[in-house]
Amino acid sequence: MQEQEIFAEDKASYLPVFNRYKIVLDHGDGAYVWDINGRKYLDFLGGIAVNVLGHNHKALVQAVAGQAGKLVHCSNLYYTQPQADAAAKLVKLSGLDKAFFGNSGAEANEGAIKIARKYGYRINPEKTEIISAWDSFHGRTIATLTATGQPHYHEGVGPLPAGFSYVHYNDIAELEEKISDKTAAVMLETIQGEGGVHTPAADYLRQVRALCDKHGALLILDEIQAGIGRSGKFFAYENYGIKPDIVTLAKGLAGGVPIGAFIVTDKVAAAFKPGDHGTTFGGNPLACAAANVVLDTVPQEDFLQHVQTVGKYFKEKLQELAKKYPNFIVDVRGEGLILGAELVSGDHGRDIVNDCLDKGLIINCTAGKVLRFIPPLIITTAQIDEAFSVMNAVIGKYA
């Protein structure tokens, strides 16, 4: 099929919910992908923080192919070793006690909300409130959309579930005013991704943890985008000296195979009994075989050190751009390899993404005016230099 034929077929048959770019990707290797015309692109989006090991990673490919030849799926009424192994690794890495696998980040966050409310109900039937943050993003199901503090996502899909409220991220005084003994959980992204790559202020998460403890509320940290080594630690919360009651993961957990997970303390786990929750596809042998490759690779000290080193280098290069174009780039922020460069306005964000694509670089603009960089964690300094050269030329055109 030719490119134009694929565009036409998609237009005729697929629900038009994505603003797609006019390329048809065919295959990848490492940090690069190729379209069906053989054109090469440097991937600084990584499937939106998914392809943590890059494309065509040998061990990942072998694990998926090997498991597919044995058992792709069976019911969760039976045990499988890949699932048992993956759960044990997540428990050990997180310092929490019990893991559950779903199929996506939204499903992981749905599970987190559900178990938090079951936990709160056991204390007091009115302990149901979930407090999340403005500019957050927690998923596209009705409950996770409600937890998402971006009102434009709420339009036209009401009535929304009751019991959700919002505070401004990094405003501890506002949270202190809002939280009460009726709060079941405070739900935050450790680092806000879709909202524009916002990191927690000094001591903010420690103060949130203390407020949750004071009011008997659970702390849910959404690490669907910021987890799996992206911040330079396996869990981003490790950078801030706290531990949540519940943490959610997805995106990079299986390197591209769909999976989600939430991990809880034993105290929280006691709120569920057999029959209270479930999934058909979640944690099947194929997805967990892929997850085990990621869980055996990313937590290694040298791998995380690489993320920290190249992340620091990349952030410095972005800061160079900000100094060169101070009236165009107003802020550079993030940790490890989840980085953002905020533009003075949203006038040219999409144009910059398109121009970079024309020059063989895949990047993203989120929150209207934040260039977001979430490449494979195997990215090199040479590839960062390659990306920087393109961005320098493109941004110079508009600045």
Tab-separated table of C-alpha atoms in Angstrom:
chain	number	residue	atom	x	y	z
A	1	MET	CA	0.000	0.000	0.000
A	2	GLN	CA	1.178	3.495	-0.777
A	3	GLU	CA	1.156	6.309	1.782
A	4	GLN	CA	-1.869	8.116	0.298
A	5	GLU	CA	-3.852	4.873	0.170
A	6	ILE	CA	-3.217	4.309	3.900
A	7	PHE	CA	-4.287	7.882	4.699
A	8	ALA	CA	-7.513	7.348	2.737
A	9	GLU	CA	-8.228	3.971	4.339
A	10	ASP	CA	-7.697	5.418	7.796
A	11	LYS	CA	-9.970	8.379	7.047
A	12	ALA	CA	-12.715	6.050	5.876
A	13	SER	CA	-12.489	3.519	8.698
A	14	TYR	CA	-10.871	4.879	11.878
A	15	LEU	CA	-12.506	7.090	14.496
A	16	PRO	CA	-10.997	10.575	13.936
A	17	VAL	CA	-9.758	11.288	17.475
A	18	PHE	CA	-6.049	11.835	16.713
A	19	ASN	CA	-4.365	14.773	15.017
A	20	ARG	CA	-1.994	12.504	13.168
A	21	TYR	CA	1.183	13.597	11.401
A	22	LYS	CA	1.393	12.691	7.737
A	23	ILE	CA	3.886	9.857	7.898
A	24	VAL	CA	3.338	6.099	8.006
A	25	LEU	CA	5.859	4.422	10.287
A	26	ASP	CA	7.058	0.968	9.344
A	27	HIS	CA	9.936	-0.200	11.562
A	28	GLY	CA	12.501	0.974	14.077
A	29	ASP	CA	15.878	0.217	15.550
A	30	GLY	CA	17.317	1.754	18.710
A	31	ALA	CA	16.349	5.427	18.813
A	32	TYR	CA	15.414	5.591	15.120
A	33	VAL	CA	12.281	4.752	13.130
A	34	TRP	CA	11.676	4.557	9.383
A	35	ASP	CA	8.548	5.310	7.394
A	36	ILE	CA	7.230	3.181	4.517
A	37	ASN	CA	9.147	5.377	2.060
A	38	GLY	CA	12.430	4.505	3.785
A	39	ARG	CA	12.904	7.895	5.434
A	40	LYS	CA	14.730	7.818	8.780
A	41	TYR	CA	13.648	9.749	11.895
A	42	LEU	CA	15.301	10.262	15.281
A	43	ASP	CA	12.637	9.430	17.869
A	44	PHE	CA	12.545	11.841	20.823
A	45	LEU	CA	8.964	10.917	21.728
A	46	GLY	CA	9.475	7.180	22.289
A	47	GLY	CA	5.846	6.251	21.665
A	48	ILE	CA	4.965	8.838	24.360
A	49	ALA	CA	7.420	7.526	26.995
A	50	VAL	CA	6.715	3.883	26.099
A	51	ASN	CA	9.723	2.568	24.154
A	52	VAL	CA	12.147	2.815	27.086
A	53	LEU	CA	14.530	0.255	25.554
A	54	GLY	CA	14.189	1.727	22.078
A	55	HIS	CA	12.919	-0.091	19.024
A	56	ASN	CA	13.800	-3.669	18.073
A	57	HIS	CA	15.545	-4.328	21.385
A	58	LYS	CA	16.981	-7.827	21.006
A	59	ALA	CA	16.128	-9.248	24.442
A	60	LEU	CA	12.619	-7.790	24.331
A	61	VAL	CA	11.958	-9.191	20.864
A	62	GLN	CA	13.242	-12.620	21.890
A	63	ALA	CA	11.150	-12.657	25.073
A	64	VAL	CA	7.943	-11.734	23.251
A	65	ALA	CA	8.572	-14.182	20.397
A	66	GLY	CA	9.509	-16.969	22.789
A	67	GLN	CA	6.466	-16.460	24.993
A	68	ALA	CA	4.156	-16.191	21.976
A	69	GLY	CA	5.326	-19.641	20.976
A	70	LYS	CA	4.400	-21.036	24.381
A	71	LEU	CA	1.327	-19.266	25.779
A	72	VAL	CA	-0.004	-15.854	24.765
A	73	HIS	CA	-2.920	-15.713	27.159
A	74	CYS	CA	-4.754	-17.648	29.818
A	75	SER	CA	-7.276	-16.622	32.415
A	76	ASN	CA	-6.180	-15.038	35.672
A	77	LEU	CA	-7.893	-17.997	37.317
A	78	TYR	CA	-4.543	-19.745	36.817
A	79	TYR	CA	-0.953	-18.947	37.775
A	80	THR	CA	1.828	-18.165	35.307
A	81	GLN	CA	5.484	-17.677	36.068
A	82	PRO	CA	5.914	-14.480	33.990
A	83	GLN	CA	3.186	-12.748	36.026
A	84	ALA	CA	4.473	-14.010	39.379
A	85	ASP	CA	7.998	-12.880	38.490
A	86	ALA	CA	6.913	-9.429	37.317
A	87	ALA	CA	4.815	-8.821	40.440
A	88	ALA	CA	7.673	-9.886	42.713
A	89	LYS	CA	10.083	-7.531	40.945
A	90	LEU	CA	7.714	-4.563	41.225
A	91	VAL	CA	7.112	-5.220	44.898
A	92	LYS	CA	10.843	-5.382	45.578
A	93	LEU	CA	11.628	-2.251	43.564
A	94	SER	CA	8.791	-0.182	45.037
A	95	GLY	CA	9.094	-1.155	48.686
A	96	LEU	CA	5.323	-1.757	48.644
A	97	ASP	CA	3.610	-5.103	49.094
A	98	LYS	CA	1.125	-6.191	46.406
A	99	ALA	CA	0.876	-5.575	42.648
A	100	PHE	CA	-2.006	-5.903	40.202
A	101	PHE	CA	-1.723	-5.824	36.404
A	102	GLY	CA	-4.121	-4.261	33.934
A	103	ASN	CA	-3.804	-3.222	30.302
A	104	SER	CA	-3.196	0.529	30.393
A	105	GLY	CA	-2.458	3.555	32.504
A	106	ALA	CA	-6.122	4.488	32.713
A	107	GLU	CA	-6.955	1.016	33.995
A	108	ALA	CA	-4.154	1.213	36.551
A	109	ASN	CA	-5.483	4.547	37.801
A	110	GLU	CA	-9.071	3.229	37.849
A	111	GLY	CA	-7.858	0.405	40.085
A	112	ALA	CA	-6.035	2.843	42.328
A	113	ILE	CA	-9.128	5.031	42.738
A	114	LYS	CA	-11.334	2.013	43.346
A	115	ILE	CA	-9.153	0.429	46.025
A	116	ALA	CA	-8.630	3.828	47.706
A	117	ARG	CA	-12.377	4.269	48.024
A	118	LYS	CA	-12.843	0.718	49.293
A	119	TYR	CA	-10.123	1.421	51.861
A	120	GLY	CA	-11.769	4.689	52.909
A	121	TYR	CA	-15.223	3.089	53.136
A	122	ARG	CA	-13.942	0.609	55.704
A	123	ILE	CA	-12.974	3.544	57.912
A	124	ASN	CA	-15.993	5.733	57.255
A	125	PRO	CA	-18.629	5.363	54.480
A	126	GLU	CA	-18.286	9.108	53.831
A	127	LYS	CA	-14.505	8.910	53.330
A	128	THR	CA	-14.747	8.968	49.537
A	129	GLU	CA	-13.184	12.193	48.241
A	130	ILE	CA	-10.288	12.041	45.776
A	131	ILE	CA	-8.187	15.204	45.537
A	132	SER	CA	-6.077	15.602	42.399
A	133	ALA	CA	-4.264	18.520	40.777
A	134	TRP	CA	-5.094	21.054	38.138
A	135	ASP	CA	-3.167	20.404	34.892
A	136	SER	CA	-2.938	16.716	35.758
A	137	PHE	CA	-3.644	13.860	33.379
A	138	HIS	CA	-4.754	10.467	34.701
A	139	GLY	CA	-6.531	8.801	31.760
A	140	ARG	CA	-9.497	8.807	29.418
A	141	THR	CA	-12.035	6.582	31.164
A	142	ILE	CA	-14.830	8.476	32.889
A	143	ALA	CA	-13.368	8.245	36.406
A	144	THR	CA	-9.761	8.954	35.397
A	145	LEU	CA	-10.962	11.769	33.154
A	146	THR	CA	-12.740	13.237	36.167
A	147	ALA	CA	-9.535	12.956	38.199
A	148	THR	CA	-7.765	14.799	35.379
A	149	GLY	CA	-7.656	18.475	36.312
A	150	GLN	CA	-8.140	19.860	32.798
A	151	PRO	CA	-11.743	21.044	32.321
A	152	HIS	CA	-11.717	20.871	28.518
A	153	TYR	CA	-11.522	17.065	28.787
A	154	HIS	CA	-14.742	17.097	30.840
A	155	GLU	CA	-16.878	18.940	28.298
A	156	GLY	CA	-19.752	16.966	26.824
A	157	VAL	CA	-19.212	13.710	28.715
A	158	GLY	CA	-21.099	14.487	31.933
A	159	PRO	CA	-22.480	13.827	34.364
A	160	LEU	CA	-19.094	13.053	35.821
A	161	PRO	CA	-18.650	10.866	38.911
A	162	ALA	CA	-18.991	12.724	42.193
A	163	GLY	CA	-16.352	13.039	44.862
A	164	PHE	CA	-13.426	14.597	42.979
A	165	SER	CA	-11.849	17.973	43.675
A	166	TYR	CA	-8.680	19.773	42.625
A	167	VAL	CA	-5.822	21.827	44.001
A	168	HIS	CA	-2.937	23.573	42.290
A	169	TYR	CA	0.161	21.397	42.050
A	170	ASN	CA	2.941	22.627	44.381
A	171	ASP	CA	0.497	24.709	46.470
A	172	ILE	CA	0.651	22.981	49.855
A	173	ALA	CA	-1.471	25.663	51.546
A	174	GLU	CA	-4.348	25.010	49.174
A	175	LEU	CA	-4.154	21.271	49.810
A	176	GLU	CA	-4.057	21.841	53.574
A	177	GLU	CA	-7.252	23.858	53.268
A	178	LYS	CA	-8.985	21.280	51.059
A	179	ILE	CA	-8.039	17.965	52.681
A	180	SER	CA	-10.248	16.583	55.438
A	181	ASP	CA	-11.133	13.395	57.242
A	182	LYS	CA	-13.525	12.670	54.344
A	183	THR	CA	-10.592	12.505	51.912
A	184	ALA	CA	-9.920	8.952	50.783
A	185	ALA	CA	-6.815	9.827	48.761
A	186	VAL	CA	-4.689	12.545	47.271
A	187	MET	CA	-3.740	11.572	43.721
A	188	LEU	CA	-0.791	13.296	42.070
A	189	GLU	CA	1.580	12.693	39.207
A	190	THR	CA	5.046	12.689	40.735
A	191	ILE	CA	6.068	14.738	37.692
A	192	GLN	CA	3.231	16.176	35.620
A	193	GLY	CA	3.741	15.078	32.012
A	194	GLU	CA	0.806	16.004	29.768
A	195	GLY	CA	0.236	19.161	31.808
A	196	GLY	CA	3.596	20.587	30.749
A	197	VAL	CA	6.406	18.731	32.581
A	198	HIS	CA	6.026	20.210	36.056
A	199	THR	CA	8.281	18.883	38.818
A	200	PRO	CA	7.490	19.066	42.548
A	201	ALA	CA	8.904	22.001	44.480
A	202	ALA	CA	11.381	21.355	47.266
A	203	ASP	CA	9.708	19.404	50.093
A	204	TYR	CA	6.260	19.555	48.451
A	205	LEU	CA	5.740	15.799	48.293
A	206	ARG	CA	7.002	15.348	51.857
A	207	GLN	CA	4.411	17.876	53.000
A	208	VAL	CA	1.696	16.129	50.986
A	209	ARG	CA	2.694	12.830	52.592
A	210	ALA	CA	2.439	14.406	56.050
A	211	LEU	CA	-1.018	15.852	55.351
A	212	CYS	CA	-2.261	12.487	54.097
A	213	ASP	CA	-0.979	10.811	57.247
A	214	LYS	CA	-2.606	13.464	59.428
A	215	HIS	CA	-6.038	12.908	57.867
A	216	GLY	CA	-5.816	9.151	57.323
A	217	ALA	CA	-5.851	9.645	53.550
A	218	LEU	CA	-3.897	7.563	51.069
A	219	LEU	CA	-1.242	9.042	48.806
A	220	ILE	CA	-1.558	7.809	45.216
A	221	LEU	CA	1.359	8.665	42.937
A	222	ASP	CA	0.730	8.329	39.224
A	223	GLU	CA	4.056	7.366	37.633
A	224	ILE	CA	2.600	6.213	34.339
A	225	GLN	CA	4.803	8.679	32.474
A	226	ALA	CA	7.515	9.550	34.995
A	227	GLY	CA	8.243	6.020	36.247
A	228	ILE	CA	10.272	3.103	34.824
A	229	GLY	CA	13.585	4.947	35.089
A	230	ARG	CA	12.570	8.068	33.193
A	231	SER	CA	13.494	10.442	36.023
A	232	GLY	CA	16.882	8.768	36.586
A	233	LYS	CA	15.472	6.605	39.369
A	234	PHE	CA	13.260	3.601	38.710
A	235	PHE	CA	10.420	5.340	40.556
A	236	ALA	CA	10.422	9.118	40.360
A	237	TYR	CA	9.318	9.362	44.003
A	238	GLU	CA	12.739	8.024	44.996
A	239	ASN	CA	14.122	11.457	44.067
A	240	TYR	CA	11.978	13.106	46.732
A	241	GLY	CA	12.454	10.971	49.825
A	242	ILE	CA	8.913	9.650	50.206
A	243	LYS	CA	6.903	6.498	49.597
A	244	PRO	CA	3.259	6.421	48.470
A	245	ASP	CA	0.509	4.068	49.604
A	246	ILE	CA	-0.312	3.331	45.958
A	247	VAL	CA	1.758	3.856	42.817
A	248	THR	CA	0.537	3.378	39.256
A	249	LEU	CA	2.598	2.423	36.213
A	250	ALA	CA	2.057	1.691	32.513
A	251	LYS	CA	3.684	3.142	29.352
A	252	GLY	CA	7.287	1.888	29.526
A	253	LEU	CA	6.609	-1.065	31.834
A	254	ALA	CA	6.709	-3.621	29.008
A	255	GLY	CA	8.711	-1.592	26.499
A	256	GLY	CA	5.786	-1.245	24.084
A	257	VAL	CA	3.562	-4.216	24.868
A	258	PRO	CA	0.318	-2.954	26.502
A	259	ILE	CA	0.337	-3.291	30.282
A	260	GLY	CA	-0.546	-1.285	33.375
A	261	ALA	CA	-0.058	-1.887	37.071
A	262	PHE	CA	-0.879	-0.526	40.480
A	263	ILE	CA	1.141	-1.444	43.551
A	264	VAL	CA	-0.132	-1.015	47.116
A	265	THR	CA	0.836	-1.521	50.728
A	266	ASP	CA	-0.568	-4.487	52.632
A	267	LYS	CA	-2.743	-2.016	54.565
A	268	VAL	CA	-4.416	-0.940	51.326
A	269	ALA	CA	-4.483	-4.438	49.821
A	270	ALA	CA	-6.674	-5.618	52.706
A	271	ALA	CA	-9.540	-3.520	51.284
A	272	PHE	CA	-9.976	-6.003	48.421
A	273	LYS	CA	-11.157	-9.569	48.737
A	274	PRO	CA	-11.570	-12.164	45.942
A	275	GLY	CA	-14.167	-10.938	43.462
A	276	ASP	CA	-13.721	-7.227	44.243
A	277	HIS	CA	-11.538	-6.584	41.207
A	278	GLY	CA	-10.397	-8.369	38.091
A	279	THR	CA	-9.276	-8.267	34.476
A	280	THR	CA	-9.418	-10.561	31.482
A	281	PHE	CA	-6.260	-9.558	29.637
A	282	GLY	CA	-4.289	-7.802	32.373
A	283	GLY	CA	-0.959	-9.371	33.275
A	284	ASN	CA	-1.163	-12.094	30.658
A	285	PRO	CA	1.988	-14.147	29.978
A	286	LEU	CA	2.962	-12.235	26.826
A	287	ALA	CA	2.772	-8.792	28.445
A	288	CYS	CA	4.557	-9.984	31.584
A	289	ALA	CA	7.325	-11.674	29.590
A	290	ALA	CA	8.017	-8.284	28.025
A	291	ALA	CA	7.736	-6.515	31.382
A	292	ASN	CA	10.294	-8.861	32.906
A	293	VAL	CA	12.876	-7.771	30.320
A	294	VAL	CA	12.283	-4.131	31.254
A	295	LEU	CA	12.324	-4.945	34.977
A	296	ASP	CA	15.611	-6.811	34.591
A	297	THR	CA	17.227	-4.020	32.562
A	298	VAL	CA	16.108	-0.554	33.627
A	299	PRO	CA	16.770	-0.864	37.404
A	300	GLN	CA	20.427	-1.733	36.815
A	301	GLU	CA	22.726	0.901	38.316
A	302	ASP	CA	24.611	1.552	35.089
A	303	PHE	CA	21.381	1.926	33.108
A	304	LEU	CA	19.938	4.497	35.529
A	305	GLN	CA	23.276	6.289	35.680
A	306	HIS	CA	23.138	6.582	31.899
A	307	VAL	CA	19.677	8.175	32.121
A	308	GLN	CA	20.944	10.659	34.701
A	309	THR	CA	24.042	11.507	32.652
A	310	VAL	CA	22.383	11.969	29.268
A	311	GLY	CA	19.397	13.676	30.901
A	312	LYS	CA	21.690	16.244	32.512
A	313	TYR	CA	23.496	16.759	29.210
A	314	PHE	CA	20.234	17.200	27.304
A	315	LYS	CA	18.839	19.628	29.864
A	316	GLU	CA	22.006	21.719	29.566
A	317	LYS	CA	21.623	21.787	25.775
A	318	LEU	CA	18.005	22.941	26.143
A	319	GLN	CA	19.144	25.625	28.577
A	320	GLU	CA	21.625	26.768	25.915
A	321	LEU	CA	18.718	27.196	23.526
A	322	ALA	CA	16.795	29.140	26.168
A	323	LYS	CA	19.761	31.493	26.655
A	324	LYS	CA	20.106	31.923	22.897
A	325	TYR	CA	16.397	32.653	22.454
A	326	PRO	CA	15.315	34.199	25.798
A	327	ASN	CA	12.277	35.905	24.280
A	328	PHE	CA	11.037	32.623	22.830
A	329	ILE	CA	11.835	29.915	25.420
A	330	VAL	CA	10.824	30.995	28.925
A	331	ASP	CA	11.633	27.871	30.957
A	332	VAL	CA	13.391	24.502	30.798
A	333	ARG	CA	12.389	21.897	33.377
A	334	GLY	CA	12.177	18.218	34.179
A	335	GLU	CA	14.260	15.348	35.518
A	336	GLY	CA	16.273	12.687	33.702
A	337	LEU	CA	14.689	12.087	30.308
A	338	ILE	CA	11.327	13.719	30.906
A	339	LEU	CA	12.122	17.294	29.913
A	340	GLY	CA	10.152	20.288	28.724
A	341	ALA	CA	10.962	23.626	27.127
A	342	GLU	CA	8.150	26.131	27.597
A	343	LEU	CA	7.604	28.630	24.798
A	344	VAL	CA	6.457	32.187	25.407
A	345	SER	CA	3.173	31.392	23.650
A	346	GLY	CA	1.369	28.593	21.862
A	347	ASP	CA	1.591	30.296	18.479
A	348	HIS	CA	4.331	28.094	17.040
A	349	GLY	CA	4.400	24.856	19.067
A	350	ARG	CA	2.739	22.753	16.371
A	351	ASP	CA	4.805	24.478	13.653
A	352	ILE	CA	8.032	23.578	15.434
A	353	VAL	CA	6.956	19.938	15.783
A	354	ASN	CA	6.077	19.798	12.071
A	355	ASP	CA	9.317	21.451	10.996
A	356	CYS	CA	11.371	19.096	13.162
A	357	LEU	CA	9.519	16.163	11.598
A	358	ASP	CA	10.363	17.481	8.132
A	359	LYS	CA	14.015	17.456	9.203
A	360	GLY	CA	13.840	13.901	10.571
A	361	LEU	CA	13.273	14.570	14.283
A	362	ILE	CA	10.178	13.400	16.181
A	363	ILE	CA	9.254	15.606	19.168
A	364	ASN	CA	6.003	16.659	20.792
A	365	CYS	CA	4.242	19.760	22.066
A	366	THR	CA	1.965	19.426	25.083
A	367	ALA	CA	-0.130	21.869	27.128
A	368	GLY	CA	-0.256	24.102	24.065
A	369	LYS	CA	3.233	25.545	24.373
A	370	VAL	CA	5.629	23.088	26.021
A	371	LEU	CA	8.013	21.157	23.804
A	372	ARG	CA	8.208	17.769	25.534
A	373	PHE	CA	11.080	15.319	25.187
A	374	ILE	CA	10.570	11.724	26.344
A	375	PRO	CA	12.931	9.678	24.156
A	376	PRO	CA	13.974	6.055	24.617
A	377	LEU	CA	16.142	5.778	27.716
A	378	ILE	CA	18.965	4.350	25.587
A	379	ILE	CA	19.423	7.699	23.814
A	380	THR	CA	23.056	8.840	23.481
A	381	THR	CA	24.764	12.214	23.757
A	382	ALA	CA	25.591	12.016	20.031
A	383	GLN	CA	21.878	11.624	19.282
A	384	ILE	CA	21.103	14.522	21.615
A	385	ASP	CA	23.565	16.625	19.614
A	386	GLU	CA	21.792	15.514	16.426
A	387	ALA	CA	18.429	16.581	17.853
A	388	PHE	CA	19.855	19.845	19.186
A	389	SER	CA	21.167	20.770	15.740
A	390	VAL	CA	17.707	20.347	14.246
A	391	MET	CA	15.937	22.233	17.037
A	392	ASN	CA	18.422	25.073	16.913
A	393	ALA	CA	17.737	25.569	13.202
A	394	VAL	CA	13.966	25.252	13.540
A	395	ILE	CA	13.536	27.453	16.608
A	396	GLY	CA	15.817	30.077	15.056
A	397	LYS	CA	13.303	30.370	12.208
A	398	TYR	CA	10.574	31.484	14.636
A	399	ALA	CA	12.560	33.281	17.326
